[in-house]
Short mmCIF file of C-alpha atoms in Angstrom, two decimals:
data_model
loop_
_atom_site.label_atom_id
_atom_site.label_comp_id
_atom_site.label_asym_id
_atom_site.label_seq_id
_atom_site.Cartn_x
_atom_site.Cartn_y
_atom_site.Cartn_z
CA ILE A 1 1.08 -23.81 0.45
CA TRP A 2 4.25 -23.11 -1.48
CA CYS A 3 4.28 -19.49 -0.35
CA ALA A 4 4.09 -20.71 3.27
CA ILE A 5 6.94 -23.16 2.77
CA LEU A 6 9.21 -20.64 1.03
CA VAL A 7 8.57 -17.77 3.48
CA ALA A 8 8.98 -20.06 6.51
CA ALA A 9 12.29 -21.32 5.10
CA PHE A 10 13.45 -17.74 4.47
CA LEU A 11 12.59 -16.66 8.03
CA THR A 12 14.17 -19.74 9.60
CA ILE A 13 17.41 -19.12 7.72
CA ARG A 14 17.40 -15.44 8.66
CA GLN A 15 16.11 -15.54 12.26
CA GLY A 16 16.28 -19.15 13.43
CA ARG A 17 13.31 -21.19 14.68
CA GLY A 18 12.16 -18.67 17.28
CA TRP A 19 10.30 -16.37 14.85
CA LEU A 20 7.08 -18.39 15.08
CA ARG A 21 7.11 -18.82 18.89
CA GLU A 22 7.58 -15.07 19.28
CA ILE A 23 4.22 -14.44 17.54
CA LEU A 24 2.26 -17.32 19.05
CA ALA A 25 3.22 -16.11 22.53
CA GLN A 26 1.00 -13.05 21.87
CA PRO A 27 -2.58 -14.40 21.48
CA ARG A 28 -4.11 -11.10 20.34
CA LEU A 29 -1.47 -10.61 17.65
CA ALA A 30 -1.76 -14.24 16.56
CA GLY A 31 -5.53 -13.86 16.27
CA MET A 32 -5.17 -10.75 14.12
CA LEU A 33 -2.76 -12.57 11.81
CA ALA A 34 -5.16 -15.52 11.58
CA ILE A 35 -7.86 -13.14 10.33
CA SER A 36 -5.52 -11.31 7.95
CA GLY A 37 -4.24 -14.67 6.68
CA THR A 38 -7.81 -15.76 5.92
CA LEU A 39 -8.45 -12.50 4.06
CA ILE A 40 -5.32 -12.71 1.94
CA ALA A 41 -5.99 -16.39 1.19
CA ALA A 42 -9.51 -15.51 0.04
CA ASN A 43 -8.07 -12.69 -2.07
CA TRP A 44 -5.53 -15.01 -3.72
CA ALA A 45 -8.09 -17.76 -4.28
CA LEU A 46 -10.56 -15.39 -5.94
CA TYR A 47 -7.77 -13.90 -8.06
CA VAL A 48 -6.58 -17.31 -9.30
CA TRP A 49 -10.15 -18.42 -10.04
CA ALA A 50 -10.88 -15.17 -11.90
CA VAL A 51 -7.75 -15.43 -14.05
CA ASN A 52 -8.56 -19.03 -15.00
CA SER A 53 -12.19 -18.08 -15.72
CA GLY A 54 -11.39 -15.29 -18.19
CA HIS A 55 -11.79 -12.26 -15.91
CA VAL A 56 -8.26 -10.80 -16.03
CA VAL A 57 -9.53 -7.33 -16.97
CA GLU A 58 -11.91 -7.28 -13.99
CA THR A 59 -9.13 -8.36 -11.62
CA SER A 60 -7.10 -5.37 -12.80
CA LEU A 61 -10.08 -3.15 -11.99
CA GLY A 62 -10.04 -4.48 -8.42
CA TYR A 63 -6.44 -3.47 -7.89
CA PHE A 64 -7.06 -0.06 -9.48
CA ILE A 65 -9.92 0.51 -7.01
CA ASN A 66 -7.92 -0.69 -3.99
CA PRO A 67 -5.92 2.52 -3.25
CA LEU A 68 -9.11 4.58 -3.24
CA LEU A 69 -10.90 2.03 -1.07
CA ASN A 70 -8.03 2.32 1.40
CA VAL A 71 -8.85 6.02 1.64
CA VAL A 72 -12.50 5.28 2.40
CA ILE A 73 -11.52 2.73 5.07
CA GLY A 74 -9.24 5.34 6.62
CA VAL A 75 -12.22 7.67 6.97
CA VAL A 76 -14.63 5.04 8.32
CA PHE A 77 -12.36 3.13 10.71
CA LEU A 78 -9.51 5.52 11.49
CA ARG A 79 -11.50 8.78 11.43
CA GLU A 80 -9.09 10.31 8.94
CA ARG A 81 -10.18 13.47 7.13
CA LEU A 82 -10.13 13.75 3.34
CA SER A 83 -9.13 16.74 1.31
CA VAL A 84 -11.44 18.07 -1.40
CA ALA A 85 -9.24 16.41 -4.05
CA GLN A 86 -9.50 13.03 -2.29
CA TRP A 87 -13.29 13.31 -2.11
CA VAL A 88 -13.33 14.08 -5.83
CA ALA A 89 -11.14 11.01 -6.49
CA VAL A 90 -13.45 8.74 -4.48
CA ALA A 91 -16.53 10.17 -6.22
CA LEU A 92 -15.02 9.58 -9.66
CA ALA A 93 -14.15 5.99 -8.77
CA ALA A 94 -17.64 5.37 -7.40
CA GLY A 95 -19.05 6.81 -10.61
CA GLY A 96 -16.90 4.41 -12.61
CA VAL A 97 -18.14 1.40 -10.64
CA ALA A 98 -21.75 2.57 -11.06
CA TRP A 99 -21.22 2.99 -14.80
CA LEU A 100 -19.77 -0.50 -15.14
CA THR A 101 -22.68 -1.92 -13.15
CA PHE A 102 -25.54 -0.28 -15.02
CA ASN A 103 -24.12 0.23 -18.52
CA TYR A 104 -21.82 -2.73 -18.95
CA GLY A 105 -24.59 -5.02 -17.71
CA SER A 106 -22.99 -6.81 -14.77
CA PHE A 107 -22.02 -5.85 -11.23
CA PRO A 108 -18.18 -5.91 -10.93
CA TRP A 109 -18.28 -8.21 -7.89
CA ILE A 110 -14.88 -9.79 -8.59
CA ALA A 111 -13.17 -6.40 -8.64
CA LEU A 112 -14.94 -5.17 -5.51
CA CYS A 113 -14.28 -8.40 -3.57
CA LEU A 114 -10.59 -8.28 -4.51
CA ALA A 115 -10.31 -4.61 -3.54
CA GLY A 116 -12.35 -5.07 -0.33
CA SER A 117 -10.50 -8.14 0.94
CA PHE A 118 -7.09 -6.57 0.29
CA ALA A 119 -8.11 -3.25 1.86
CA LEU A 120 -9.36 -5.00 5.03
CA TYR A 121 -6.17 -7.04 5.05
CA GLY A 122 -4.17 -3.82 5.01
CA LEU A 123 -6.28 -2.38 7.83
CA ILE A 124 -5.59 -5.37 10.09
CA ARG A 125 -1.89 -5.37 9.25
CA LYS A 126 -1.74 -1.67 10.15
CA PHE A 127 -2.74 -2.53 13.73
CA ALA A 128 -0.73 -5.78 13.94
CA ALA A 129 2.60 -4.80 15.49
CA VAL A 130 4.80 -7.28 13.66
CA GLU A 131 7.60 -7.13 11.12
CA ALA A 132 6.16 -7.43 7.60
CA VAL A 133 7.81 -10.66 6.41
CA GLN A 134 7.41 -12.37 9.79
CA GLY A 135 3.71 -11.50 9.74
CA LEU A 136 3.39 -12.90 6.23
CA GLY A 137 4.98 -16.15 7.36
CA VAL A 138 2.59 -16.57 10.29
CA GLU A 139 -0.42 -15.69 8.13
CA ASN A 140 0.51 -18.36 5.63
CA LEU A 141 1.01 -20.98 8.30
CA PHE A 142 -2.48 -20.32 9.69
CA VAL A 143 -4.06 -21.24 6.34
CA PHE A 144 -1.47 -23.92 5.48
CA GLY A 145 -3.35 -26.75 7.23
CA PRO A 146 -6.77 -26.04 5.67
CA ALA A 147 -5.12 -25.65 2.27
CA VAL A 148 -3.39 -29.03 2.57
CA LEU A 149 -6.66 -30.69 3.60
CA ALA A 150 -8.49 -29.07 0.67
CA LEU A 151 -5.87 -30.24 -1.81
CA ALA A 152 -5.90 -33.74 -0.33
CA TRP A 153 -9.66 -33.83 -0.91
CA PHE A 154 -9.24 -32.64 -4.50
CA GLU A 155 -6.60 -35.33 -5.08
CA SER A 156 -8.91 -38.00 -3.69
CA GLN A 157 -11.63 -36.86 -6.11
CA GLY A 158 -9.29 -36.97 -9.09
CA GLY A 159 -9.13 -33.20 -9.45
CA GLY A 160 -5.63 -32.52 -8.14
CA GLY A 161 -2.84 -31.07 -10.23
CA PHE A 162 0.37 -31.89 -8.36
CA PHE A 163 2.19 -35.10 -9.39
CA SER A 164 -0.48 -35.54 -12.06
CA LEU A 165 0.46 -37.67 -15.06
CA ARG A 166 -2.14 -35.76 -17.05
CA TRP A 167 -0.31 -32.44 -16.72
CA GLY A 168 3.31 -33.58 -16.44
CA GLY A 169 6.23 -32.42 -14.33
CA TRP A 170 6.39 -28.92 -15.82
CA THR A 171 3.06 -28.06 -14.19
CA ASP A 172 4.49 -29.11 -10.81
CA VAL A 173 7.41 -26.73 -11.35
CA LEU A 174 5.01 -23.90 -12.25
CA LEU A 175 2.97 -24.55 -9.09
CA VAL A 176 6.08 -24.22 -6.91
CA LEU A 177 7.14 -21.10 -8.80
CA GLY A 178 3.65 -19.71 -8.20
CA GLY A 179 4.41 -19.79 -4.49
CA ALA A 180 7.67 -17.92 -5.07
CA LEU A 181 5.95 -15.36 -7.28
CA THR A 182 3.46 -14.81 -4.45
CA ALA A 183 6.08 -14.43 -1.71
CA ILE A 184 8.97 -12.61 -3.39
CA PRO A 185 7.07 -9.41 -4.37
CA LEU A 186 5.58 -9.14 -0.86
CA ILE A 187 9.01 -9.57 0.73
CA CYS A 188 10.54 -7.03 -1.66
CA PHE A 189 7.69 -4.63 -0.92
CA ALA A 190 8.30 -4.97 2.82
CA TYR A 191 11.90 -3.88 2.35
CA ALA A 192 11.29 -1.27 -0.36
CA VAL A 193 8.60 0.58 1.58
CA ARG A 194 11.25 1.46 4.20
CA ARG A 195 13.65 2.88 1.61
CA VAL A 196 11.41 4.56 -0.99
CA PRO A 197 9.05 7.53 -0.38
CA LEU A 198 5.46 6.34 0.06
CA THR A 199 4.28 8.61 -2.76
CA VAL A 200 6.62 6.77 -5.13
CA VAL A 201 5.48 3.41 -3.76
CA GLY A 202 1.85 4.41 -4.27
CA LEU A 203 2.42 5.34 -7.90
CA LEU A 204 4.47 2.20 -8.58
CA GLN A 205 1.57 0.07 -7.31
CA TYR A 206 -0.47 1.09 -10.38
CA ILE A 207 2.02 -0.76 -12.62
CA GLY A 208 0.64 -4.16 -11.54
CA PRO A 209 -3.03 -3.62 -12.49
CA THR A 210 -1.96 -1.81 -15.67
CA LEU A 211 0.01 -4.87 -16.78
CA GLN A 212 -2.95 -7.09 -15.83
CA LEU A 213 -5.25 -4.98 -17.99
CA LEU A 214 -2.87 -5.11 -20.95
CA LEU A 215 -2.49 -8.89 -20.60
CA GLY A 216 -6.25 -9.35 -20.39
CA VAL A 217 -6.95 -7.32 -23.52
CA PHE A 218 -3.97 -8.05 -25.79
CA PHE A 219 -2.80 -11.51 -24.65
CA PHE A 220 -5.97 -13.24 -23.46
CA GLY A 221 -8.25 -11.38 -25.86
CA GLU A 222 -10.89 -10.32 -23.32
CA ALA A 223 -13.55 -7.82 -24.35
CA PHE A 224 -12.83 -4.14 -23.68
CA GLY A 225 -15.44 -2.12 -25.52
CA ILE A 226 -16.45 1.52 -25.23
CA ASP A 227 -18.78 0.92 -22.26
CA ARG A 228 -16.10 -0.80 -20.22
CA ALA A 229 -13.46 1.74 -21.27
CA ALA A 230 -15.73 4.57 -20.10
CA GLY A 231 -16.13 2.99 -16.65
CA PHE A 232 -12.38 2.45 -16.36
CA GLY A 233 -11.89 6.05 -17.50
CA PHE A 234 -13.80 7.39 -14.48
CA ILE A 235 -11.70 5.24 -12.14
CA TRP A 236 -8.42 6.25 -13.82
CA ALA A 237 -9.43 9.91 -13.54
CA GLY A 238 -10.00 9.39 -9.82
CA LEU A 239 -6.63 7.71 -9.46
CA ALA A 240 -4.95 10.58 -11.32
CA VAL A 241 -6.52 13.15 -8.96
CA PHE A 242 -5.54 11.00 -5.97
CA ALA A 243 -1.94 10.51 -7.17
CA VAL A 244 -1.37 14.20 -7.99
CA ASP A 245 -2.86 15.28 -4.66
CA GLY A 246 -0.61 12.82 -2.80
CA TYR A 247 2.47 14.02 -4.69
CA LEU A 248 1.73 17.70 -3.99
CA ARG A 249 1.10 16.97 -0.30
CA SER A 250 4.42 15.13 -0.08
CA ARG A 251 6.28 17.99 -1.74
CA ARG A 252 4.74 20.49 0.69
CA ARG A 253 5.81 18.36 3.66
CA ILE A 254 9.38 18.17 2.34
CA VAL A 255 9.51 21.94 1.82
CA ALA A 256 8.11 22.54 5.32
CA GLN A 257 10.73 20.24 6.86
CA GLN A 258 13.54 22.00 5.03
CA ALA A 259 12.31 25.48 5.98
#
């Protein structure tokens, strides 16, 4: 809700009130953004639930897996071809997930749902011909109404958090800031991806899940024994192969263009 309000205000200040009509006048595009909005809302909801339920380490796993899952989706839906190194990276990541499932004792469904929903979101946004921030604003508005109705129901059942005497005004401030902390990185990403090489962007995206992992282990005190570390190790090895292969490919393209 607060992300929708803040992004809509940003777009209205920047582009005037016509930014929403421009999208709604294209039914196919609007439908794609309705689907992508539902996916990103489900991703956020699962992430927030997981953090509050003591699964911060597993959420980090989901965002480590995501880049490799994007590669698999590219093969399945876009008929892209993988290099040998990329196949090795995907195999290592799959091995890590299998290890976590059978040796750690539980299927990493949170991680896979987070990675899957965000990867499908990216696939839809790839085909949706719309400016990044404008698309984000429309997506949020599609789920704004259902979110307001859900919160109204929670409030009526005594489970709401906004304007709650039990939690105090500081919690209300944090809820609003949560919307900003959702919107601002996505807006910055939309601008940065046009100015920074994609290989650099790809490597920078591993900072987020790394910080999540460190917070989960050292701040929230979640378990991270040898079995879990081994599973993560397979996935990190896959990411390393993937990142190095992407960097070398980028360097070869630059050299070819300069030749």
